Short mmCIF file of C-alpha atoms and ligand atoms in Angstrom, two decimals:
data_model
loop_
_atom_site.label_atom_id
_atom_site.label_comp_id
_atom_site.label_asym_id
_atom_site.label_seq_id
_atom_site.Cartn_x
_atom_site.Cartn_y
_atom_site.Cartn_z
CA MET A 122 -6.77 4.13 -6.40
CA GLN A 123 -5.98 5.37 -9.90
CA LYS A 124 -6.04 9.16 -10.06
CA LYS A 125 -8.23 10.80 -12.73
CA ARG A 126 -6.30 12.65 -15.40
CA MET A 127 -6.73 16.37 -15.79
CA LEU A 128 -5.28 18.76 -18.32
CA THR A 129 -5.15 22.51 -18.32
CA GLY A 130 -3.02 25.13 -19.98
CA ASP A 131 -2.07 28.71 -20.60
CA ARG A 132 -0.88 30.64 -23.60
CA PRO A 133 2.63 31.96 -22.96
CA THR A 134 1.95 35.56 -23.92
CA GLY A 135 3.14 37.37 -20.80
CA PRO A 136 3.74 37.07 -17.07
CA LEU A 137 0.99 35.54 -14.95
CA HIS A 138 -0.70 37.94 -12.55
CA LEU A 139 -2.91 38.07 -9.47
CA GLY A 140 -6.02 37.35 -11.55
CA HIS A 141 -4.53 34.03 -12.63
CA TYR A 142 -3.43 33.38 -9.06
CA ILE A 143 -6.94 33.44 -7.63
CA GLY A 144 -8.65 32.21 -10.80
CA SER A 145 -6.62 29.10 -11.55
CA LEU A 146 -3.12 28.81 -10.11
CA GLN A 147 -4.01 28.29 -6.44
CA ASN A 148 -6.48 25.66 -7.55
CA ARG A 149 -3.82 23.76 -9.51
CA VAL A 150 -1.64 23.50 -6.43
CA LYS A 151 -4.55 21.76 -4.70
CA LEU A 152 -5.62 19.66 -7.69
CA GLN A 153 -2.18 18.12 -8.16
CA GLU A 154 -2.78 16.18 -4.92
CA THR A 155 -5.94 14.45 -6.10
CA TYR A 156 -5.58 14.36 -9.89
CA GLU A 157 -2.93 13.24 -12.30
CA GLN A 158 -2.36 16.77 -13.49
CA TYR A 159 -0.99 17.85 -16.87
CA VAL A 160 -0.32 21.54 -17.42
CA MET A 161 0.34 22.59 -20.97
CA ILE A 162 2.25 25.67 -22.03
CA ALA A 163 0.21 26.29 -25.18
CA ASP A 164 2.80 28.05 -27.33
CA GLY A 165 1.25 26.72 -30.54
CA GLN A 166 -2.10 28.16 -29.59
CA ALA A 167 -0.43 31.45 -28.60
CA LEU A 168 0.96 31.69 -32.12
CA THR A 169 -2.56 31.73 -33.56
CA ASP A 170 -2.71 35.40 -32.65
CA HIS A 171 1.01 36.12 -32.15
CA PHE A 172 2.48 34.46 -35.23
CA MET A 173 4.35 37.67 -36.03
CA HIS A 174 6.44 37.28 -32.84
CA PRO A 175 7.39 33.63 -32.29
CA LYS A 176 10.59 34.56 -30.44
CA GLU A 177 8.62 36.53 -27.86
CA ILE A 178 6.39 33.50 -27.27
CA ALA A 179 9.48 31.29 -26.86
CA LYS A 180 10.82 33.61 -24.14
CA HIS A 181 7.52 33.51 -22.31
CA VAL A 182 7.56 29.69 -22.27
CA VAL A 183 10.40 29.66 -19.73
CA GLU A 184 8.94 32.56 -17.75
CA LEU A 185 5.56 30.84 -17.53
CA ALA A 186 7.19 27.67 -16.23
CA LYS A 187 8.98 29.78 -13.61
CA ASP A 188 5.62 31.27 -12.59
CA TYR A 189 4.22 27.75 -12.16
CA LEU A 190 7.02 26.49 -9.94
CA SER A 191 7.21 29.67 -7.90
CA ILE A 192 3.55 29.41 -6.81
CA GLY A 193 3.93 25.77 -5.82
CA ILE A 194 3.14 23.60 -8.82
CA ASN A 195 5.39 20.61 -8.22
CA PRO A 196 6.89 18.97 -11.32
CA ALA A 197 7.16 15.69 -9.42
CA GLN A 198 3.35 15.63 -9.17
CA THR A 199 2.36 17.64 -12.23
CA THR A 200 3.58 17.02 -15.78
CA ILE A 201 4.39 20.40 -17.30
CA LEU A 202 4.72 20.21 -21.08
CA VAL A 203 5.26 22.52 -24.03
CA GLN A 204 2.69 22.14 -26.80
CA SER A 205 5.09 22.74 -29.72
CA GLN A 206 7.35 19.93 -28.50
CA ILE A 207 4.63 17.30 -28.94
CA PRO A 208 4.29 16.79 -32.72
CA GLU A 209 1.46 14.28 -32.17
CA ILE A 210 -0.79 17.25 -31.30
CA ALA A 211 -0.28 18.67 -34.79
CA GLU A 212 -1.00 15.31 -36.38
CA LEU A 213 -4.18 14.77 -34.39
CA THR A 214 -5.32 18.34 -35.16
CA LEU A 215 -4.95 17.57 -38.87
CA TYR A 216 -7.26 14.57 -38.63
CA TYR A 217 -9.79 16.39 -36.44
CA LEU A 218 -10.05 19.33 -38.83
CA ASN A 219 -12.02 17.09 -41.20
CA LEU A 220 -14.64 16.46 -38.54
CA VAL A 221 -15.61 20.11 -37.96
CA SER A 222 -17.30 22.60 -40.26
CA VAL A 223 -16.09 26.14 -40.76
CA SER A 224 -19.54 27.51 -39.90
CA LYS A 225 -19.51 25.65 -36.59
CA LEU A 226 -16.13 27.21 -35.76
CA GLU A 227 -17.45 30.64 -36.67
CA ARG A 228 -20.29 30.15 -34.20
CA ASN A 229 -18.02 29.26 -31.26
CA PRO A 230 -18.98 32.00 -28.74
CA THR A 231 -15.45 32.48 -27.37
CA VAL A 232 -13.88 32.64 -30.83
CA LYS A 233 -16.69 34.92 -32.02
CA TYR A 234 -16.00 37.34 -29.19
CA GLU A 235 -12.26 37.28 -29.91
CA ILE A 236 -12.87 37.86 -33.64
CA ALA A 237 -14.95 40.94 -32.79
CA GLN A 238 -12.29 42.19 -30.35
CA LYS A 239 -9.52 41.79 -32.90
CA GLY A 240 -11.65 43.42 -35.59
CA TYR A 241 -11.31 40.55 -38.05
CA THR A 242 -13.81 40.54 -40.89
CA SER A 243 -13.07 38.35 -43.90
CA ASN A 244 -9.39 38.17 -42.97
CA ILE A 245 -9.57 35.71 -40.04
CA PRO A 246 -6.42 33.58 -40.09
CA ALA A 247 -7.47 29.94 -40.53
CA GLY A 248 -5.17 28.89 -37.68
CA PHE A 249 -6.96 31.25 -35.34
CA LEU A 250 -10.43 30.11 -36.36
CA CYS A 251 -9.39 26.50 -35.85
CA TYR A 252 -7.67 26.78 -32.47
CA PRO A 253 -10.58 25.04 -30.70
CA VAL A 254 -9.84 21.97 -32.84
CA ASN A 255 -6.20 22.16 -31.82
CA GLN A 256 -7.35 22.37 -28.21
CA ALA A 257 -9.53 19.28 -28.70
CA ALA A 258 -6.37 17.50 -29.82
CA ASP A 259 -4.53 18.73 -26.68
CA ILE A 260 -7.21 17.34 -24.41
CA THR A 261 -7.92 14.03 -26.10
CA LEU A 262 -4.32 13.17 -26.94
CA PHE A 263 -3.66 12.95 -23.20
CA GLN A 264 -7.02 11.27 -22.60
CA ALA A 265 -7.87 13.90 -20.02
CA GLU A 266 -11.20 13.39 -18.31
CA TYR A 267 -11.25 16.76 -16.58
CA VAL A 268 -10.36 20.25 -17.74
CA PRO A 269 -10.45 23.10 -15.23
CA GLY A 270 -11.32 26.48 -16.68
CA GLY A 271 -13.58 29.50 -16.69
CA SER A 272 -16.85 29.79 -18.58
CA ASP A 273 -14.93 30.99 -21.68
CA GLN A 274 -13.58 27.44 -21.94
CA LEU A 275 -17.05 25.84 -22.08
CA PRO A 276 -17.34 26.12 -25.89
CA MET A 277 -13.92 24.43 -26.20
CA ILE A 278 -15.08 21.49 -24.13
CA GLU A 279 -18.30 21.22 -26.13
CA GLN A 280 -16.31 21.28 -29.36
CA THR A 281 -13.95 18.62 -28.00
CA ASN A 282 -16.81 16.32 -27.04
CA ALA A 283 -18.51 16.83 -30.42
CA ILE A 284 -15.29 15.74 -32.15
CA VAL A 285 -14.97 12.74 -29.83
CA LYS A 286 -18.52 11.57 -30.62
CA ARG A 287 -18.07 12.10 -34.35
CA PHE A 288 -14.73 10.29 -34.41
CA ASN A 289 -15.92 7.30 -32.40
CA LYS A 290 -19.06 6.93 -34.52
CA LEU A 291 -17.34 7.42 -37.85
CA TYR A 292 -14.50 5.01 -37.18
CA ASN A 293 -16.63 2.66 -35.13
CA THR A 294 -14.52 2.78 -31.98
CA HIS A 295 -14.56 3.84 -28.32
CA ILE A 296 -10.98 4.94 -27.97
CA LEU A 297 -11.67 8.65 -27.49
CA LYS A 298 -13.15 9.75 -24.18
CA GLU A 299 -15.37 12.74 -23.56
CA CYS A 300 -14.19 15.26 -20.99
CA GLN A 301 -15.80 17.42 -18.38
CA ILE A 302 -15.01 20.96 -17.32
CA ILE A 303 -14.22 21.78 -13.70
CA LEU A 304 -15.75 25.22 -13.79
CA SER A 305 -13.96 27.93 -11.86
CA HIS A 306 -16.50 30.10 -10.02
CA MET A 307 -13.99 32.74 -9.08
CA PRO A 308 -15.21 36.12 -10.28
CA ARG A 309 -12.69 37.78 -12.57
CA LEU A 310 -10.28 40.12 -10.87
CA VAL A 311 -10.68 43.71 -12.04
CA GLY A 312 -7.67 45.58 -13.45
CA ILE A 313 -5.99 48.37 -11.48
CA ASP A 314 -7.72 50.88 -13.78
CA GLY A 315 -11.14 49.52 -12.75
CA LYS A 316 -12.21 49.43 -16.39
CA ALA A 317 -11.78 45.82 -17.43
CA LYS A 318 -10.56 42.53 -16.03
CA ALA A 319 -6.89 42.34 -15.10
CA SER A 320 -5.06 41.28 -18.24
CA LYS A 321 -1.54 40.85 -19.57
CA SER A 322 -2.33 42.64 -22.80
CA LEU A 323 -4.03 45.65 -21.18
CA GLY A 324 -1.10 46.19 -18.80
CA ASN A 325 -3.48 46.74 -15.89
CA ALA A 326 -2.45 43.76 -13.77
CA ILE A 327 -0.04 43.09 -10.92
CA SER A 328 2.28 40.31 -12.08
CA LEU A 329 3.50 37.56 -9.77
CA SER A 330 7.04 38.53 -10.72
CA ASP A 331 6.67 42.32 -10.20
CA ARG A 332 9.36 44.01 -8.05
CA PRO A 333 8.19 45.38 -4.67
CA GLU A 334 8.39 48.99 -5.88
CA VAL A 335 6.32 48.15 -8.97
CA ILE A 336 3.66 46.49 -6.82
CA LYS A 337 3.48 49.58 -4.62
CA GLN A 338 3.32 51.87 -7.61
CA LYS A 339 0.45 49.84 -9.10
CA VAL A 340 -1.46 49.80 -5.81
CA PHE A 341 -1.14 53.58 -5.60
CA GLN A 342 -2.40 53.89 -9.20
CA MET A 343 -5.55 51.94 -8.38
CA TYR A 344 -8.84 53.55 -9.23
CA THR A 345 -10.83 54.42 -6.09
CA ASP A 346 -13.64 56.92 -5.78
CA PRO A 347 -12.99 60.18 -7.65
CA LYS A 348 -15.54 61.98 -5.43
CA HIS A 349 -13.67 60.99 -2.27
CA GLY A 350 -11.68 64.23 -2.19
CA LYS A 351 -11.11 64.75 1.53
CA VAL A 352 -10.41 62.00 4.07
CA SER A 353 -13.53 63.02 5.97
CA ASP A 354 -15.76 62.64 2.87
CA PRO A 355 -17.85 59.48 2.58
CA GLY A 356 -16.34 57.13 -0.03
CA CYS A 357 -17.91 54.69 -2.42
CA ILE A 358 -17.11 50.94 -2.21
CA GLU A 359 -18.80 49.95 -5.45
CA GLY A 360 -16.31 50.04 -8.33
CA ASN A 361 -13.47 50.81 -5.92
CA VAL A 362 -10.52 48.68 -7.03
CA VAL A 363 -8.76 48.73 -3.66
CA PHE A 364 -11.76 47.07 -2.03
CA ALA A 365 -12.05 44.56 -4.86
CA TYR A 366 -8.45 43.51 -4.13
CA LEU A 367 -8.98 43.53 -0.36
CA ASP A 368 -12.00 41.25 -0.90
CA ALA A 369 -9.90 38.93 -3.03
CA PHE A 370 -6.68 38.87 -0.98
CA HIS A 371 -7.31 39.95 2.63
CA PRO A 372 -7.61 36.79 4.73
CA ASP A 373 -9.95 38.36 7.30
CA LYS A 374 -13.40 39.19 5.91
CA GLU A 375 -14.52 40.94 9.14
CA THR A 376 -11.65 43.41 8.96
CA VAL A 377 -12.53 44.19 5.34
CA GLU A 378 -16.19 44.74 6.27
CA ALA A 379 -15.15 47.12 9.06
CA LEU A 380 -12.94 49.04 6.63
CA LYS A 381 -15.80 49.31 4.13
CA CYS A 382 -18.07 50.65 6.84
CA HIS A 383 -15.48 53.23 7.92
CA TYR A 384 -14.74 54.25 4.32
CA SER A 385 -18.38 54.78 3.39
CA LYS A 386 -19.03 56.85 6.52
CA GLY A 387 -15.97 58.99 5.90
CA GLY A 388 -12.72 59.36 7.83
CA LEU A 389 -10.67 56.66 6.09
CA GLY A 390 -8.25 58.00 3.51
CA ASP A 391 -7.20 56.36 0.26
CA VAL A 392 -3.52 56.52 1.22
CA THR A 393 -4.09 54.61 4.48
CA LEU A 394 -6.18 52.05 2.65
CA LYS A 395 -3.67 51.62 -0.17
CA ASN A 396 -0.83 51.22 2.31
CA MET A 397 -2.78 48.42 3.95
CA LEU A 398 -3.43 46.64 0.66
CA ASN A 399 0.19 47.12 -0.39
CA ASP A 400 1.40 45.47 2.85
CA HIS A 401 -0.83 42.46 2.18
CA LEU A 402 0.20 42.05 -1.43
CA GLN A 403 3.88 42.43 -0.56
CA CYS A 404 3.54 39.61 2.01
CA LEU A 405 1.74 37.41 -0.50
CA LEU A 406 4.14 37.99 -3.39
CA ALA A 407 7.53 38.11 -1.58
CA PRO A 408 7.86 34.31 -1.11
CA ILE A 409 6.69 33.72 -4.70
CA ARG A 410 9.32 36.12 -6.03
CA GLU A 411 12.01 34.60 -3.78
CA LYS A 412 11.22 31.10 -5.01
CA ARG A 413 11.39 32.37 -8.57
CA GLU A 414 14.87 33.77 -7.99
CA THR A 415 16.16 30.29 -7.09
CA LEU A 416 15.06 28.89 -10.48
CA SER A 417 17.67 28.98 -13.22
CA THR A 418 16.66 28.95 -16.86
CA HIS A 419 18.83 25.87 -17.28
CA ALA A 420 16.95 23.98 -14.54
CA ILE A 421 13.63 25.03 -16.02
CA ARG A 422 14.62 23.78 -19.46
CA GLU A 423 15.63 20.42 -17.97
CA MET A 424 12.33 20.18 -16.11
CA LEU A 425 10.41 20.95 -19.32
CA TYR A 426 12.47 18.38 -21.22
CA ASP A 427 11.41 15.72 -18.70
CA GLY A 428 7.77 16.81 -18.84
CA ASN A 429 7.78 16.70 -22.63
CA GLN A 430 9.32 13.21 -22.61
CA ARG A 431 6.65 11.93 -20.24
CA ALA A 432 3.94 13.59 -22.29
CA ARG A 433 5.24 12.14 -25.56
CA GLN A 434 5.10 8.61 -24.21
CA LEU A 435 1.40 8.98 -23.56
CA ALA A 436 0.92 10.86 -26.84
CA SER A 437 2.43 8.04 -28.86
CA VAL A 438 0.14 5.47 -27.23
CA THR A 439 -2.96 7.51 -28.08
CA MET A 440 -1.76 8.21 -31.62
CA GLY A 441 -1.16 4.52 -32.18
CA MET A 442 -4.78 3.84 -31.23
CA VAL A 443 -6.05 6.71 -33.38
CA ARG A 444 -4.15 5.54 -36.47
CA ASP A 445 -5.34 1.97 -35.89
CA ALA A 446 -8.95 3.05 -35.47
CA MET A 447 -8.85 5.14 -38.63
CA GLY A 448 -6.86 2.60 -40.60
CA ILE A 449 -4.22 5.14 -41.55
CA TYR A 450 -1.35 3.86 -43.70
CA GLN A 451 1.44 2.45 -41.57
N1 LIG B 518 -7.35 28.06 -24.36
C1 LIG B 518 -6.62 28.15 -23.14
C2 LIG B 518 -6.44 29.64 -22.80
O1 LIG B 518 -6.59 30.49 -23.65
C3 LIG B 518 -5.26 27.51 -23.21
C4 LIG B 518 -5.27 26.04 -23.55
C5 LIG B 518 -4.68 25.45 -24.63
C6 LIG B 518 -5.91 24.99 -22.83
N2 LIG B 518 -4.88 24.13 -24.63
C7 LIG B 518 -5.62 23.80 -23.55
C8 LIG B 518 -6.68 24.93 -21.67
C9 LIG B 518 -6.13 22.55 -23.14
C10 LIG B 518 -7.18 23.69 -21.26
C11 LIG B 518 -6.90 22.52 -21.99
O2 LIG B 518 -6.11 29.95 -21.68
#
């Protein structure tokens, strides 16, 4: 049976961390068995808010690919590609930009939130405002039917499908296919500071590539319960980062429940608890780090070259159909 095609991607802006691991990466290792999986390293999209540092983004491209392979994404099953190396994406974006209004882009909830976070007022870079259109080109160029992602990706899928409908109607064709999100229900992993979600930019995450001593240091920095002064004091579970990580990464739920019970009664110290979590995370991350150490930059670049070649073959087929449907000069 023909496998359904799926596309997903990440911006190469920093090392992937435990939040990505439970939120999307583990899932990709499973999905590559049942779907024809494309994973895009979205360096072009990353530039929409990092255009001042293109060289940094270029470095992260290779590191991101190393993260992928070290957690078990298999380039024989999954096509890993680099967005900037597929010029057809830029061409398709150009055509799609005519099918979307600026006011619609300004109302995109994810973009709106990001604009507020970045403090843009009338100075929003056009490239940033239009990245959902670029993402619509990513998805449709590869004729992906499924796109895994969190709820922040819903507006991107809606925008993609709106463009697809508009294009097909306008140019009287059926060549573009609508796509569907595979919604990730994983709650976001909290950062070690307990304040916000774990994120590359906030520096409050444990990276997949962190050294053992860094992992331990981060575990011991984790926010617990400031009122839990003495070991014998009752401790609070709610908002306690160590328990959030034990919930996410400890394989045995009953053990975690017993620990919570003990902690809230009193008699279980933070140091004991953190040592336990540290042991678990070290066991989880050691094989990932070891795999990473076997991957040379040269081998990664070759692998990406192959992925880009495969991706471009498909891209040129779609672009041929798009130009035909539109009646573009050829
Ligand atoms: N917007 C995604 C993110 O910020 C990255 C991305 C770019 C993407 N192109 C994509 C995701 C296409 C899914 C499909 O993480």
